[in-house]
Coordinates of C-alpha atoms in Angstrom, one line a residue:
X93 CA 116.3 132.2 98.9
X94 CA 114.6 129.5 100.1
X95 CA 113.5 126.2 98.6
X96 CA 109.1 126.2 98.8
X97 CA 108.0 122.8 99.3
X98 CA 104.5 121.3 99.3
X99 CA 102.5 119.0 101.1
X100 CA 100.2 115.7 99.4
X101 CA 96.9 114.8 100.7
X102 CA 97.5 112.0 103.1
X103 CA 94.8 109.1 103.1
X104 CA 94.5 106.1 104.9
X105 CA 91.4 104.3 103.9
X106 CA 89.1 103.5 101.1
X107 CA 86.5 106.2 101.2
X108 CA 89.5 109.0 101.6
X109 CA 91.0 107.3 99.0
X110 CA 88.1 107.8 96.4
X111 CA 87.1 111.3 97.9
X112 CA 91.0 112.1 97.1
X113 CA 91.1 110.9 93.6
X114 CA 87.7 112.7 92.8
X115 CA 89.1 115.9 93.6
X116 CA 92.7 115.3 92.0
X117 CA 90.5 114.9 88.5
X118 CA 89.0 117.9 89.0
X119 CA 92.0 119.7 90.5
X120 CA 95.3 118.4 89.0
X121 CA 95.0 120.4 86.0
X122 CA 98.3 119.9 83.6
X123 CA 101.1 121.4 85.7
X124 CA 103.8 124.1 84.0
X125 CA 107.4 123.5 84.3
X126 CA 107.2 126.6 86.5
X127 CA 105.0 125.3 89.0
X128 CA 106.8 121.6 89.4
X129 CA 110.3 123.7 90.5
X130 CA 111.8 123.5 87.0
X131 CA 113.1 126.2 84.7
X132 CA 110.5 127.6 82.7
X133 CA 107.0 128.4 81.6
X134 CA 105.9 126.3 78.9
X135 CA 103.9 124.0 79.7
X136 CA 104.6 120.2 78.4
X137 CA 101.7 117.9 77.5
X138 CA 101.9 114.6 79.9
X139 CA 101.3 111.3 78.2
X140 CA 99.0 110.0 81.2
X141 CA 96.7 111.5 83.6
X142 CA 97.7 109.3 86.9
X143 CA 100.7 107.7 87.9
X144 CA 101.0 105.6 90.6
X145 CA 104.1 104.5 92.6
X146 CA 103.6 101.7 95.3
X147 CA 106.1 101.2 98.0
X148 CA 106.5 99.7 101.6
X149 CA 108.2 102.8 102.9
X150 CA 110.9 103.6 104.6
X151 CA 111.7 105.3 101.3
X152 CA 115.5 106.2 99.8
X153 CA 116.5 108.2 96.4
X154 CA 115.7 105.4 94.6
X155 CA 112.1 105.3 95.7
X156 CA 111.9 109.2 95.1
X157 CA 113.6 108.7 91.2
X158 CA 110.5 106.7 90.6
X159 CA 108.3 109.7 92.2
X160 CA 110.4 112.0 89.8
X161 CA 109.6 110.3 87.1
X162 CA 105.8 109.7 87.8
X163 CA 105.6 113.4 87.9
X164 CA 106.7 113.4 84.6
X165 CA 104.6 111.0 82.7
X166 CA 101.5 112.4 84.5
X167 CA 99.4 115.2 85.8
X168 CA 98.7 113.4 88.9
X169 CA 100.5 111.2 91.1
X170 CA 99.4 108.8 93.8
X171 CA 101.9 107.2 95.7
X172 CA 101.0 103.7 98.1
X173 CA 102.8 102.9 101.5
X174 CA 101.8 99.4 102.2
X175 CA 103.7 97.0 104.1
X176 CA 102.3 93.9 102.5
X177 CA 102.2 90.7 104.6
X178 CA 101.0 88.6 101.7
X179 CA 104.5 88.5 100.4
X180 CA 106.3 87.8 103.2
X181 CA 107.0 84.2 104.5
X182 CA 106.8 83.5 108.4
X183 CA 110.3 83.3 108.6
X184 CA 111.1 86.7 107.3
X185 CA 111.2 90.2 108.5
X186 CA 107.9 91.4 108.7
X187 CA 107.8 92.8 112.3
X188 CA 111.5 94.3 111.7
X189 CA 110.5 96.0 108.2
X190 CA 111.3 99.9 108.5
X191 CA 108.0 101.7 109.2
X192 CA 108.4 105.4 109.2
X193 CA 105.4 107.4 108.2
X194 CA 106.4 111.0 108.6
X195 CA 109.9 110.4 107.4
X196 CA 108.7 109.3 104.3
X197 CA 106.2 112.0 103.6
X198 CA 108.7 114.5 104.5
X199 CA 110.7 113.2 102.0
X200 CA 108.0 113.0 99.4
X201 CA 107.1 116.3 100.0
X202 CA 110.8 117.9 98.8
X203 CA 110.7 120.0 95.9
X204 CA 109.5 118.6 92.2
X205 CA 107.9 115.6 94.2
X206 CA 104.3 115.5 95.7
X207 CA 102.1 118.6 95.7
X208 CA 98.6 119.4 97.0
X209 CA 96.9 117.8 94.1
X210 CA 99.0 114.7 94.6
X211 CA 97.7 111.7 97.3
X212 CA 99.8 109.6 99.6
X213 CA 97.7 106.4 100.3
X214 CA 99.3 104.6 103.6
X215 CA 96.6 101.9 104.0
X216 CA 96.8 99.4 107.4
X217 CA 96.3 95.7 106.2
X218 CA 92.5 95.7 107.3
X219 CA 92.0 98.6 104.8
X220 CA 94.1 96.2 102.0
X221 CA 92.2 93.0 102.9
X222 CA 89.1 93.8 104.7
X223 CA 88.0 90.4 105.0
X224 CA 91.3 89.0 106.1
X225 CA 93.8 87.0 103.9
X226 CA 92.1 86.9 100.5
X227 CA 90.7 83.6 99.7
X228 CA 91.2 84.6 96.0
X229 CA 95.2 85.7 94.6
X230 CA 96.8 86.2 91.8
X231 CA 99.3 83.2 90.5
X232 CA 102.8 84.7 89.3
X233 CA 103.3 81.0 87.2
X234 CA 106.6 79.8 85.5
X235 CA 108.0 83.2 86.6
X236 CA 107.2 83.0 90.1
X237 CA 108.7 79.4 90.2
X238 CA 112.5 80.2 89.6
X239 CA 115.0 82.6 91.6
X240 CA 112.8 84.4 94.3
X241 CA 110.4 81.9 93.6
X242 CA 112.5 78.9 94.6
X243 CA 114.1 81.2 97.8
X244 CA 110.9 82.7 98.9
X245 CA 107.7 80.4 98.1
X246 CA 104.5 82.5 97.1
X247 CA 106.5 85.6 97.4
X248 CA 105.2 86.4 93.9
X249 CA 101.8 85.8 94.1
X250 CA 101.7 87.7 97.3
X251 CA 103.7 90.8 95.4
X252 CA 100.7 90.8 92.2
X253 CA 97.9 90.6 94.7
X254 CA 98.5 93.7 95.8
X255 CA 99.6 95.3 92.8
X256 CA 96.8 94.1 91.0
X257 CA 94.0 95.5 93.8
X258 CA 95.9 98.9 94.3
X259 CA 96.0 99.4 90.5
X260 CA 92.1 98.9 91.2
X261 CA 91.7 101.1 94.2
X262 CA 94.2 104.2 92.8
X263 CA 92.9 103.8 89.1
X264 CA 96.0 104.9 87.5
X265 CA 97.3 105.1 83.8
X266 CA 100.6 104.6 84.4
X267 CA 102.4 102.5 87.7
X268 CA 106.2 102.8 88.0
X269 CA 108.3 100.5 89.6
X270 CA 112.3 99.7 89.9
X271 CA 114.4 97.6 87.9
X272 CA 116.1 96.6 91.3
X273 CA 113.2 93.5 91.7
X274 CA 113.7 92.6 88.2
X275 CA 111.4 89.6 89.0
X276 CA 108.9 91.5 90.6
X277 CA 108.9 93.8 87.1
X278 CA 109.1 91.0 84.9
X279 CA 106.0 89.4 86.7
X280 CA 103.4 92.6 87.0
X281 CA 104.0 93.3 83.3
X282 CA 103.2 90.0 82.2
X283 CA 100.1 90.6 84.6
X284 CA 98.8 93.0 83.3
X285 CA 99.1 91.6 79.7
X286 CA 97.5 88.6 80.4
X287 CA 95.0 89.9 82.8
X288 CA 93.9 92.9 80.1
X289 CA 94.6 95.4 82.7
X290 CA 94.1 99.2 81.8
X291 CA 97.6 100.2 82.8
X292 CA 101.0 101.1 81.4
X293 CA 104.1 99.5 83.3
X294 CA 107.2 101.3 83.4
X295 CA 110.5 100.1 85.0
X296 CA 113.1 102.5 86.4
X297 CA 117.0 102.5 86.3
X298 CA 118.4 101.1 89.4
X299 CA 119.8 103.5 91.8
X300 CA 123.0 102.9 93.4
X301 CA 124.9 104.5 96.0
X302 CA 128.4 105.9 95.6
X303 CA 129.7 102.5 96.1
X304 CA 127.9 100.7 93.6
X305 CA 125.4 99.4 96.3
X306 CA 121.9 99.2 95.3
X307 CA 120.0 101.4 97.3
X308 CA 117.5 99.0 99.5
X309 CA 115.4 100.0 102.8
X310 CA 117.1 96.7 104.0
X311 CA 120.6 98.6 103.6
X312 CA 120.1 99.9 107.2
X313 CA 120.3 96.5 108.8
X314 CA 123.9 96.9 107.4
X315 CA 126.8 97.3 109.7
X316 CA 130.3 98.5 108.4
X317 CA 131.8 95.4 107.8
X318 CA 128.3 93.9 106.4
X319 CA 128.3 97.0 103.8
X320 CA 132.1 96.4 103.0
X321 CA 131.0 92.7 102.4
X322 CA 127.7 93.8 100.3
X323 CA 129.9 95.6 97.7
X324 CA 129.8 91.7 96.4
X325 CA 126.5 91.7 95.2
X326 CA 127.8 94.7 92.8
X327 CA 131.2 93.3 91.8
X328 CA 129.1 90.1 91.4
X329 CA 127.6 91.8 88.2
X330 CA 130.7 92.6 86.2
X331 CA 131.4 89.3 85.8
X332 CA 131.9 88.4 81.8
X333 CA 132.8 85.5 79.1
X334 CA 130.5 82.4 78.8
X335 CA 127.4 82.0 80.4
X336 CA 129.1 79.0 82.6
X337 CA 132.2 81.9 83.0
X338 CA 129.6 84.5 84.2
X339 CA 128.1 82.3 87.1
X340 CA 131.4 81.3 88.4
X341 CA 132.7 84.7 88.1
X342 CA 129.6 85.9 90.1
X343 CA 129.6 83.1 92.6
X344 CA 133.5 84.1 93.6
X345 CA 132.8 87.9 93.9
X346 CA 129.9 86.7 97.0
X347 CA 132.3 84.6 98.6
X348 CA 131.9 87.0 101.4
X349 CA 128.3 86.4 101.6
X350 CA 125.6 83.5 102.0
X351 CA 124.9 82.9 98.7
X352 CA 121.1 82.3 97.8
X353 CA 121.5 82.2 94.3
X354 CA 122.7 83.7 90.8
X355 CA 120.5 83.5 87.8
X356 CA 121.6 84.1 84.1
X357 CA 118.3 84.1 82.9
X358 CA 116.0 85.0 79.7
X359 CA 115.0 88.8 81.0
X360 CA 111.2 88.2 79.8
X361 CA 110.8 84.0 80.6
X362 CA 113.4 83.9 83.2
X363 CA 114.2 80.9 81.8
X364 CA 118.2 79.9 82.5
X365 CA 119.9 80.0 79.3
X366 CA 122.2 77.8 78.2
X367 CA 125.8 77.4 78.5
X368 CA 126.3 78.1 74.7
X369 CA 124.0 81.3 74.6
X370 CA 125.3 83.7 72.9
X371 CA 123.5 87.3 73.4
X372 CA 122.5 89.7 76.1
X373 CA 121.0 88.0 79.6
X374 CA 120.0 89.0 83.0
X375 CA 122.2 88.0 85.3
X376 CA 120.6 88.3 88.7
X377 CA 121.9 87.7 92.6
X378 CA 120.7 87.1 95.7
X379 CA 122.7 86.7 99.0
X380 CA 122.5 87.0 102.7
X381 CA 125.1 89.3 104.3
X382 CA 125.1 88.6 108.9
X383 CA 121.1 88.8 108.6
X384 CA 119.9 90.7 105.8
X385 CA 119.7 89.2 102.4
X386 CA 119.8 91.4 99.1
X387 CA 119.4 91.3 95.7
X388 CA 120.7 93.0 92.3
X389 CA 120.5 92.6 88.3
X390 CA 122.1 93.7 85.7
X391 CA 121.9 92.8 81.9
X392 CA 124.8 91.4 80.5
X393 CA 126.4 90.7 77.5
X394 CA 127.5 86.7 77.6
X395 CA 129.8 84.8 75.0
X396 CA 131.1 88.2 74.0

């Protein structure tokens, strides 16, 4: 028996975009469990009628949980493949970013993914920003000042730009992202409550590999021994006891790595907390293993 699979309406500019979604609302009827792969024939009501998932491609299982789970909150999913150069500095790895197109919709395309009535929007920068850089951006504020902030200067601001005019361009109820970049979470959801935007924000489990690696497009960079050495950035977030207990536990399970730094943080300020606090915190890392850095979070229960 073999496994049907379907295909998603591939745009790449503005005017296909909006021809695309004008037909998805007239086409993407409610799905049945039946027709999405799964066991059954009831149908089940969706809470939204769009989802959106935005990604820089050169997507992994972690990427397509988010799809999964898109395709469950709505009757119509739009998924973005945009390498964004706003949010990367001139010293980073732009021009070495991942960039396979037909990889990724293959992948997309598997079974209880992306059908027919489902759009894949892989805009080129002109398309994003027409009129060059925009003169006009989005400030991430105290959020965007700590951590990633600190490591990678107007990272932040460069990430919410672009969320904030693809939420515009794919007009979507719900947008789904990963609890991997729990900065980058943290900062569109306070977005979009200050900024009054139309959308609901939902963060995703963390997928890991069999290791206890988070998965990243950067894990390919990764040689053997880099990998081995990675499986700090995990260990790193089992660390326990006082808050000052939990950074130096953390700090001596990367002492394979470059550390960049490791946050125990308020998980909606990101405010550090102090070295009495007594209560669950986010304790976040970020290191450099040979030339690619990575990052990971995990809440954690301190004083305990």
């Amino acid at each position: 028996m073999t496994t049907q699979t379907t295909t998603p309406t591939l745009v790449h500019t503005r005017e296909e975009l909006a021809a695309a979604l004008a037909v998805q609302d007239v086409q993407a009827v409610p799905r049945t469990e039946s027709s999405r792969g799964r066991v059954g024939t009831a149908h089940t009501a969706r809470p939204h009628r769009r989802a959106v998932v935005m990604t820089m491609g050169a997507l992994h299982a972690g990427h397509l949980s988010l799809v999964s789970r898109a395709r469950e909150l709505a009757d119509a999913v739009v998924v973005t493949i945009f390498v964004n150069p706003l949010q990367f500095s001139p010293s980073e790895d732009l021009s070495r970013y991942p960039r396979d197109l037909h990889r990724d919709l293959a992948l997309l395309s598997g079974p209880g993914l992306l059908g027919p009535d489902d759009i894949v929007f892989a805009p080129g920068p002109d398309v994003v920003y027409p009129d060059g850089d925009p003169i006009v951006r989005v400030s991430a504020g105290s959020i965007g000042d700590v951590l990633e902030g600190v490591s990678r200067p107007g990272h932040l601001d460069g990430v919410l730009t672009v969320v904030l005019k693809l939420m515009h361009l794919t007009r979507p109820e719900v947008a789904l992202f990963g609890a991997k970049d729990a900065q980058q979470l943290a900062a569109v959801r306070r977005m979009v409550r200050d900024l009054d935007v139309p959308v609901t924000v939902v963060g995703a489990p963390i997928v890991r590999d069999e290791d206890g690696v988070a998965l990243s497009s950067r894990n390919a960079y990764l040689s053997d021994d880099e990998r081995r050495r990675a499986l700090g950035l995990s260990r790193a977030l089992r660390a326990r006891g006082t808050a000052d207990e939990i950074r130096a536990g953390a700090r001596l399970a990367l002492q394979e790595t470059e550390v960049d730094y490791v946050g125990l943080v308020d998980p909606v300020t990101f405010a550090e907390v102090p070295a009495d606090f007594v209560g669950d915190a986010l304790l976040l890392v970020a290191a450099t293993v040979g030339t690619t850095r990575l990052i990971d979070n995990a809440v954690v229960q301190v004083g305990a």
